[in-house]
Protein backbone atom coordinates (compact mmCIF):
# COMPACT_ATOMS: atom_id res chain seq x y z
CA UNK A 1 0.00 0.00 0.00
CA UNK A 2 2.80 2.45 0.92
CA UNK A 3 4.59 1.56 -2.31
CA UNK A 4 1.48 2.29 -4.39
CA UNK A 5 0.87 5.58 -2.59
CA UNK A 6 4.51 6.63 -3.09
CA UNK A 7 4.32 5.81 -6.83
CA UNK A 8 1.09 7.84 -7.17
CA UNK A 9 2.70 10.82 -5.41
CA UNK A 10 5.80 10.65 -7.63
CA UNK A 11 3.67 10.34 -10.78
CA UNK A 12 1.45 13.25 -9.69
CA UNK A 13 4.54 15.36 -8.99
CA UNK A 14 6.00 14.57 -12.41
CA UNK A 15 2.74 15.40 -14.16
CA UNK A 16 2.26 18.66 -12.30
CA UNK A 17 5.89 19.59 -12.83
CA UNK A 18 5.58 18.91 -16.56
CA UNK A 19 2.41 20.97 -16.78
CA UNK A 20 4.13 23.83 -14.96
CA UNK A 21 7.11 23.71 -17.29
CA UNK A 22 4.90 23.61 -20.37
CA UNK A 23 2.75 26.44 -19.01
CA UNK A 24 5.75 28.61 -18.18
CA UNK A 25 7.37 27.98 -21.54
CA UNK A 26 4.30 28.75 -23.63
CA UNK A 27 3.37 31.88 -21.73
CA UNK A 28 6.91 33.15 -21.29
CA UNK A 29 7.45 33.48 -25.02
CA UNK A 30 4.28 35.43 -25.64
CA UNK A 31 5.42 38.69 -24.05
CA UNK A 32 9.16 38.57 -24.60
CA UNK A 33 10.37 41.24 -26.98
CA UNK A 34 10.28 45.01 -27.24
CA UNK A 35 7.46 47.10 -25.70
CA UNK A 36 6.77 50.82 -25.91
CA UNK A 37 5.64 52.51 -22.69
CA UNK A 38 2.28 54.27 -22.45
CA UNK A 39 3.66 57.76 -22.99
CA UNK A 40 5.51 56.57 -26.06
CA UNK A 41 8.75 57.94 -24.70
CA UNK A 42 10.44 54.71 -23.59
CA UNK A 43 11.13 51.14 -24.60
CA UNK A 44 11.35 48.04 -22.41
CA UNK A 45 12.88 44.80 -23.67
CA UNK A 46 11.22 41.87 -21.86
CA UNK A 47 13.27 38.69 -21.71
CA UNK A 48 13.23 35.36 -19.90
CA UNK A 49 16.02 34.00 -17.73
CA UNK A 50 15.68 30.64 -15.96
CA UNK A 51 11.89 30.64 -16.40
CA UNK A 52 11.46 34.13 -14.93
CA UNK A 53 10.65 37.35 -16.80
CA UNK A 54 12.66 40.56 -16.61
CA UNK A 55 12.39 43.90 -18.41
CA UNK A 56 15.28 46.20 -19.28
CA UNK A 57 14.86 49.83 -20.25
CA UNK A 58 16.57 50.41 -23.60
CA UNK A 59 17.53 53.81 -24.98
CA UNK A 60 17.03 52.82 -28.62
CA UNK A 61 14.82 50.15 -30.17
CA UNK A 62 17.82 48.24 -31.53
CA UNK A 63 19.72 48.15 -28.21
CA UNK A 64 20.27 44.75 -26.61
CA UNK A 65 19.87 44.22 -22.87
CA UNK A 66 23.65 44.17 -22.47
CA UNK A 67 24.08 47.42 -24.40
CA UNK A 68 21.39 49.13 -22.33
CA UNK A 69 23.01 48.01 -19.07
CA UNK A 70 26.40 49.27 -20.27
CA UNK A 71 24.77 52.66 -20.94
CA UNK A 72 23.33 52.74 -17.40
CA UNK A 73 19.68 52.10 -18.32
CA UNK A 74 17.67 50.76 -15.34
CA UNK A 75 16.09 47.34 -15.08
CA UNK A 76 12.34 48.01 -14.94
CA UNK A 77 10.85 44.54 -14.39
CA UNK A 78 12.25 41.68 -12.30
CA UNK A 79 11.24 38.22 -11.10
CA UNK A 80 7.85 37.78 -12.80
CA UNK A 81 6.56 34.21 -12.80
CA UNK A 82 3.49 32.79 -14.59
CA UNK A 83 0.30 32.83 -12.52
CA UNK A 84 -2.19 31.71 -15.17
CA UNK A 85 -2.37 31.97 -18.98
CA UNK A 86 -1.65 35.56 -19.97
CA UNK A 87 -0.74 36.70 -16.45
CA UNK A 88 2.56 36.97 -14.56
CA UNK A 89 2.90 37.93 -10.89
CA UNK A 90 5.14 38.18 -7.83
CA UNK A 91 7.50 40.52 -9.64
CA UNK A 92 8.92 43.96 -8.97
CA UNK A 93 8.47 47.10 -11.06
CA UNK A 94 10.89 50.01 -10.86
CA UNK A 95 9.59 53.50 -11.59
CA UNK A 96 12.63 55.58 -12.62
CA UNK A 97 10.67 58.84 -12.26
CA UNK A 98 9.96 58.33 -8.55
CA UNK A 99 12.92 55.97 -7.99
CA UNK A 100 10.47 53.57 -6.29
CA UNK A 101 9.99 49.80 -6.48
CA UNK A 102 6.49 48.34 -6.58
CA UNK A 103 5.04 44.82 -6.45
CA UNK A 104 3.45 44.01 -9.76
CA UNK A 105 1.52 41.89 -12.19
CA UNK A 106 1.64 41.76 -15.96
CA UNK A 107 -1.48 40.83 -17.94
CA UNK A 108 -1.87 40.48 -21.69
CA UNK A 109 -4.94 42.27 -23.02
CA UNK A 110 -4.28 41.03 -26.55
CA UNK A 111 -1.19 40.12 -28.60
CA UNK A 112 -0.07 43.78 -28.75
CA UNK A 113 -1.23 45.22 -25.39
CA UNK A 114 0.23 44.52 -21.96
CA UNK A 115 -1.26 45.85 -18.73
CA UNK A 116 1.47 46.64 -16.21
CA UNK A 117 0.01 46.95 -12.70
CA UNK A 118 2.10 48.16 -9.77
CA UNK A 119 1.14 48.42 -6.10
CA UNK A 120 2.58 48.95 -2.65
CA UNK A 121 1.52 46.57 0.12
CA UNK A 122 -2.00 45.63 -0.94
CA UNK A 123 -2.90 44.84 -4.55
CA UNK A 124 -5.87 47.22 -4.42
CA UNK A 125 -3.49 50.14 -3.65
CA UNK A 126 -1.98 50.62 -7.05
CA UNK A 127 -2.28 51.73 -10.60
CA UNK A 128 -1.66 50.47 -14.08
CA UNK A 129 -0.44 51.49 -17.48
CA UNK A 130 -0.69 49.87 -20.90
CA UNK A 131 2.38 49.08 -23.00
CA UNK A 132 2.26 48.36 -26.73
CA UNK A 133 4.31 45.64 -28.42
CA UNK A 134 6.73 46.99 -31.04
CA UNK A 135 6.41 45.04 -34.28
CA UNK A 136 9.57 43.56 -35.71
CA UNK A 137 8.99 45.58 -38.90
CA UNK A 138 9.46 48.91 -37.11
CA UNK A 139 12.71 47.94 -35.35
PDB file of C-alpha atoms in Angstrom:
ATOM      1  CA  UNK A   1       0.000   0.000   0.000  1.00  0.00           C
ATOM      2  CA  UNK A   2       2.800   2.450   0.923  1.00  0.00           C
ATOM      3  CA  UNK A   3       4.594   1.556  -2.314  1.00  0.00           C
ATOM      4  CA  UNK A   4       1.485   2.290  -4.394  1.00  0.00           C
ATOM      5  CA  UNK A   5       0.875   5.582  -2.588  1.00  0.00           C
ATOM      6  CA  UNK A   6       4.512   6.625  -3.094  1.00  0.00           C
ATOM      7  CA  UNK A   7       4.317   5.814  -6.827  1.00  0.00           C
ATOM      8  CA  UNK A   8       1.094   7.838  -7.165  1.00  0.00           C
ATOM      9  CA  UNK A   9       2.697  10.818  -5.413  1.00  0.00           C
ATOM     10  CA  UNK A  10       5.797  10.651  -7.630  1.00  0.00           C
ATOM     11  CA  UNK A  11       3.673  10.343 -10.777  1.00  0.00           C
ATOM     12  CA  UNK A  12       1.448  13.250  -9.692  1.00  0.00           C
ATOM     13  CA  UNK A  13       4.538  15.361  -8.994  1.00  0.00           C
ATOM     14  CA  UNK A  14       5.996  14.572 -12.413  1.00  0.00           C
ATOM     15  CA  UNK A  15       2.737  15.396 -14.163  1.00  0.00           C
ATOM     16  CA  UNK A  16       2.260  18.664 -12.300  1.00  0.00           C
ATOM     17  CA  UNK A  17       5.892  19.590 -12.834  1.00  0.00           C
ATOM     18  CA  UNK A  18       5.578  18.913 -16.556  1.00  0.00           C
ATOM     19  CA  UNK A  19       2.414  20.968 -16.781  1.00  0.00           C
ATOM     20  CA  UNK A  20       4.126  23.831 -14.955  1.00  0.00           C
ATOM     21  CA  UNK A  21       7.114  23.709 -17.287  1.00  0.00           C
ATOM     22  CA  UNK A  22       4.900  23.609 -20.375  1.00  0.00           C
ATOM     23  CA  UNK A  23       2.748  26.436 -19.014  1.00  0.00           C
ATOM     24  CA  UNK A  24       5.746  28.610 -18.181  1.00  0.00           C
ATOM     25  CA  UNK A  25       7.370  27.983 -21.536  1.00  0.00           C
ATOM     26  CA  UNK A  26       4.304  28.746 -23.632  1.00  0.00           C
ATOM     27  CA  UNK A  27       3.367  31.881 -21.725  1.00  0.00           C
ATOM     28  CA  UNK A  28       6.911  33.151 -21.287  1.00  0.00           C
ATOM     29  CA  UNK A  29       7.452  33.479 -25.017  1.00  0.00           C
ATOM     30  CA  UNK A  30       4.277  35.430 -25.644  1.00  0.00           C
ATOM     31  CA  UNK A  31       5.423  38.691 -24.051  1.00  0.00           C
ATOM     32  CA  UNK A  32       9.159  38.570 -24.603  1.00  0.00           C
ATOM     33  CA  UNK A  33      10.368  41.243 -26.975  1.00  0.00           C
ATOM     34  CA  UNK A  34      10.276  45.015 -27.241  1.00  0.00           C
ATOM     35  CA  UNK A  35       7.462  47.096 -25.705  1.00  0.00           C
ATOM     36  CA  UNK A  36       6.766  50.823 -25.907  1.00  0.00           C
ATOM     37  CA  UNK A  37       5.637  52.506 -22.687  1.00  0.00           C
ATOM     38  CA  UNK A  38       2.279  54.272 -22.448  1.00  0.00           C
ATOM     39  CA  UNK A  39       3.656  57.758 -22.987  1.00  0.00           C
ATOM     40  CA  UNK A  40       5.506  56.569 -26.062  1.00  0.00           C
ATOM     41  CA  UNK A  41       8.752  57.935 -24.695  1.00  0.00           C
ATOM     42  CA  UNK A  42      10.440  54.714 -23.586  1.00  0.00           C
ATOM     43  CA  UNK A  43      11.129  51.138 -24.596  1.00  0.00           C
ATOM     44  CA  UNK A  44      11.349  48.044 -22.415  1.00  0.00           C
ATOM     45  CA  UNK A  45      12.878  44.803 -23.669  1.00  0.00           C
ATOM     46  CA  UNK A  46      11.218  41.869 -21.859  1.00  0.00           C
ATOM     47  CA  UNK A  47      13.272  38.689 -21.714  1.00  0.00           C
ATOM     48  CA  UNK A  48      13.229  35.358 -19.900  1.00  0.00           C
ATOM     49  CA  UNK A  49      16.023  33.999 -17.729  1.00  0.00           C
ATOM     50  CA  UNK A  50      15.682  30.638 -15.962  1.00  0.00           C
ATOM     51  CA  UNK A  51      11.893  30.637 -16.402  1.00  0.00           C
ATOM     52  CA  UNK A  52      11.461  34.127 -14.926  1.00  0.00           C
ATOM     53  CA  UNK A  53      10.648  37.351 -16.802  1.00  0.00           C
ATOM     54  CA  UNK A  54      12.664  40.563 -16.610  1.00  0.00           C
ATOM     55  CA  UNK A  55      12.389  43.898 -18.407  1.00  0.00           C
ATOM     56  CA  UNK A  56      15.283  46.196 -19.277  1.00  0.00           C
ATOM     57  CA  UNK A  57      14.864  49.831 -20.247  1.00  0.00           C
ATOM     58  CA  UNK A  58      16.574  50.411 -23.598  1.00  0.00           C
ATOM     59  CA  UNK A  59      17.527  53.809 -24.983  1.00  0.00           C
ATOM     60  CA  UNK A  60      17.035  52.822 -28.616  1.00  0.00           C
ATOM     61  CA  UNK A  61      14.824  50.153 -30.171  1.00  0.00           C
ATOM     62  CA  UNK A  62      17.825  48.242 -31.533  1.00  0.00           C
ATOM     63  CA  UNK A  63      19.718  48.146 -28.206  1.00  0.00           C
ATOM     64  CA  UNK A  64      20.272  44.749 -26.610  1.00  0.00           C
ATOM     65  CA  UNK A  65      19.871  44.221 -22.867  1.00  0.00           C
ATOM     66  CA  UNK A  66      23.652  44.165 -22.473  1.00  0.00           C
ATOM     67  CA  UNK A  67      24.085  47.423 -24.399  1.00  0.00           C
ATOM     68  CA  UNK A  68      21.385  49.126 -22.325  1.00  0.00           C
ATOM     69  CA  UNK A  69      23.005  48.011 -19.073  1.00  0.00           C
ATOM     70  CA  UNK A  70      26.398  49.267 -20.265  1.00  0.00           C
ATOM     71  CA  UNK A  71      24.771  52.661 -20.941  1.00  0.00           C
ATOM     72  CA  UNK A  72      23.326  52.739 -17.403  1.00  0.00           C
ATOM     73  CA  UNK A  73      19.684  52.102 -18.321  1.00  0.00           C
ATOM     74  CA  UNK A  74      17.672  50.761 -15.343  1.00  0.00           C
ATOM     75  CA  UNK A  75      16.089  47.343 -15.077  1.00  0.00           C
ATOM     76  CA  UNK A  76      12.338  48.013 -14.943  1.00  0.00           C
ATOM     77  CA  UNK A  77      10.849  44.536 -14.387  1.00  0.00           C
ATOM     78  CA  UNK A  78      12.249  41.678 -12.297  1.00  0.00           C
ATOM     79  CA  UNK A  79      11.242  38.215 -11.104  1.00  0.00           C
ATOM     80  CA  UNK A  80       7.851  37.781 -12.797  1.00  0.00           C
ATOM     81  CA  UNK A  81       6.555  34.210 -12.796  1.00  0.00           C
ATOM     82  CA  UNK A  82       3.488  32.789 -14.590  1.00  0.00           C
ATOM     83  CA  UNK A  83       0.301  32.828 -12.524  1.00  0.00           C
ATOM     84  CA  UNK A  84      -2.195  31.712 -15.171  1.00  0.00           C
ATOM     85  CA  UNK A  85      -2.367  31.971 -18.977  1.00  0.00           C
ATOM     86  CA  UNK A  86      -1.653  35.559 -19.968  1.00  0.00           C
ATOM     87  CA  UNK A  87      -0.740  36.697 -16.448  1.00  0.00           C
ATOM     88  CA  UNK A  88       2.558  36.969 -14.557  1.00  0.00           C
ATOM     89  CA  UNK A  89       2.902  37.932 -10.894  1.00  0.00           C
ATOM     90  CA  UNK A  90       5.140  38.185  -7.831  1.00  0.00           C
ATOM     91  CA  UNK A  91       7.503  40.515  -9.640  1.00  0.00           C
ATOM     92  CA  UNK A  92       8.924  43.960  -8.974  1.00  0.00           C
ATOM     93  CA  UNK A  93       8.473  47.103 -11.059  1.00  0.00           C
ATOM     94  CA  UNK A  94      10.892  50.006 -10.855  1.00  0.00           C
ATOM     95  CA  UNK A  95       9.593  53.505 -11.594  1.00  0.00           C
ATOM     96  CA  UNK A  96      12.632  55.581 -12.616  1.00  0.00           C
ATOM     97  CA  UNK A  97      10.671  58.843 -12.262  1.00  0.00           C
ATOM     98  CA  UNK A  98       9.961  58.334  -8.552  1.00  0.00           C
ATOM     99  CA  UNK A  99      12.919  55.966  -7.986  1.00  0.00           C
ATOM    100  CA  UNK A 100      10.474  53.573  -6.293  1.00  0.00           C
ATOM    101  CA  UNK A 101       9.992  49.799  -6.477  1.00  0.00           C
ATOM    102  CA  UNK A 102       6.488  48.336  -6.584  1.00  0.00           C
ATOM    103  CA  UNK A 103       5.045  44.818  -6.449  1.00  0.00           C
ATOM    104  CA  UNK A 104       3.452  44.011  -9.762  1.00  0.00           C
ATOM    105  CA  UNK A 105       1.517  41.893 -12.189  1.00  0.00           C
ATOM    106  CA  UNK A 106       1.637  41.756 -15.965  1.00  0.00           C
ATOM    107  CA  UNK A 107      -1.479  40.832 -17.944  1.00  0.00           C
ATOM    108  CA  UNK A 108      -1.872  40.482 -21.692  1.00  0.00           C
ATOM    109  CA  UNK A 109      -4.939  42.268 -23.023  1.00  0.00           C
ATOM    110  CA  UNK A 110      -4.275  41.028 -26.548  1.00  0.00           C
ATOM    111  CA  UNK A 111      -1.192  40.124 -28.599  1.00  0.00           C
ATOM    112  CA  UNK A 112      -0.073  43.776 -28.751  1.00  0.00           C
ATOM    113  CA  UNK A 113      -1.227  45.218 -25.392  1.00  0.00           C
ATOM    114  CA  UNK A 114       0.230  44.517 -21.957  1.00  0.00           C
ATOM    115  CA  UNK A 115      -1.264  45.847 -18.728  1.00  0.00           C
ATOM    116  CA  UNK A 116       1.468  46.637 -16.214  1.00  0.00           C
ATOM    117  CA  UNK A 117       0.012  46.954 -12.703  1.00  0.00           C
ATOM    118  CA  UNK A 118       2.102  48.159  -9.770  1.00  0.00           C
ATOM    119  CA  UNK A 119       1.142  48.415  -6.105  1.00  0.00           C
ATOM    120  CA  UNK A 120       2.575  48.946  -2.648  1.00  0.00           C
ATOM    121  CA  UNK A 121       1.519  46.571   0.119  1.00  0.00           C
ATOM    122  CA  UNK A 122      -1.996  45.625  -0.939  1.00  0.00           C
ATOM    123  CA  UNK A 123      -2.898  44.838  -4.545  1.00  0.00           C
ATOM    124  CA  UNK A 124      -5.869  47.223  -4.415  1.00  0.00           C
ATOM    125  CA  UNK A 125      -3.492  50.138  -3.647  1.00  0.00           C
ATOM    126  CA  UNK A 126      -1.982  50.624  -7.054  1.00  0.00           C
ATOM    127  CA  UNK A 127      -2.280  51.733 -10.604  1.00  0.00           C
ATOM    128  CA  UNK A 128      -1.665  50.474 -14.085  1.00  0.00           C
ATOM    129  CA  UNK A 129      -0.439  51.492 -17.480  1.00  0.00           C
ATOM    130  CA  UNK A 130      -0.685  49.870 -20.900  1.00  0.00           C
ATOM    131  CA  UNK A 131       2.384  49.077 -23.003  1.00  0.00           C
ATOM    132  CA  UNK A 132       2.264  48.356 -26.731  1.00  0.00           C
ATOM    133  CA  UNK A 133       4.313  45.643 -28.424  1.00  0.00           C
ATOM    134  CA  UNK A 134       6.727  46.987 -31.037  1.00  0.00           C
ATOM    135  CA  UNK A 135       6.408  45.045 -34.276  1.00  0.00           C
ATOM    136  CA  UNK A 136       9.571  43.557 -35.706  1.00  0.00           C
ATOM    137  CA  UNK A 137       8.988  45.584 -38.899  1.00  0.00           C
ATOM    138  CA  UNK A 138       9.456  48.908 -37.113  1.00  0.00           C
ATOM    139  CA  UNK A 139      12.711  47.935 -35.354  1.00  0.00           C
TER     140      UNK A 139
END
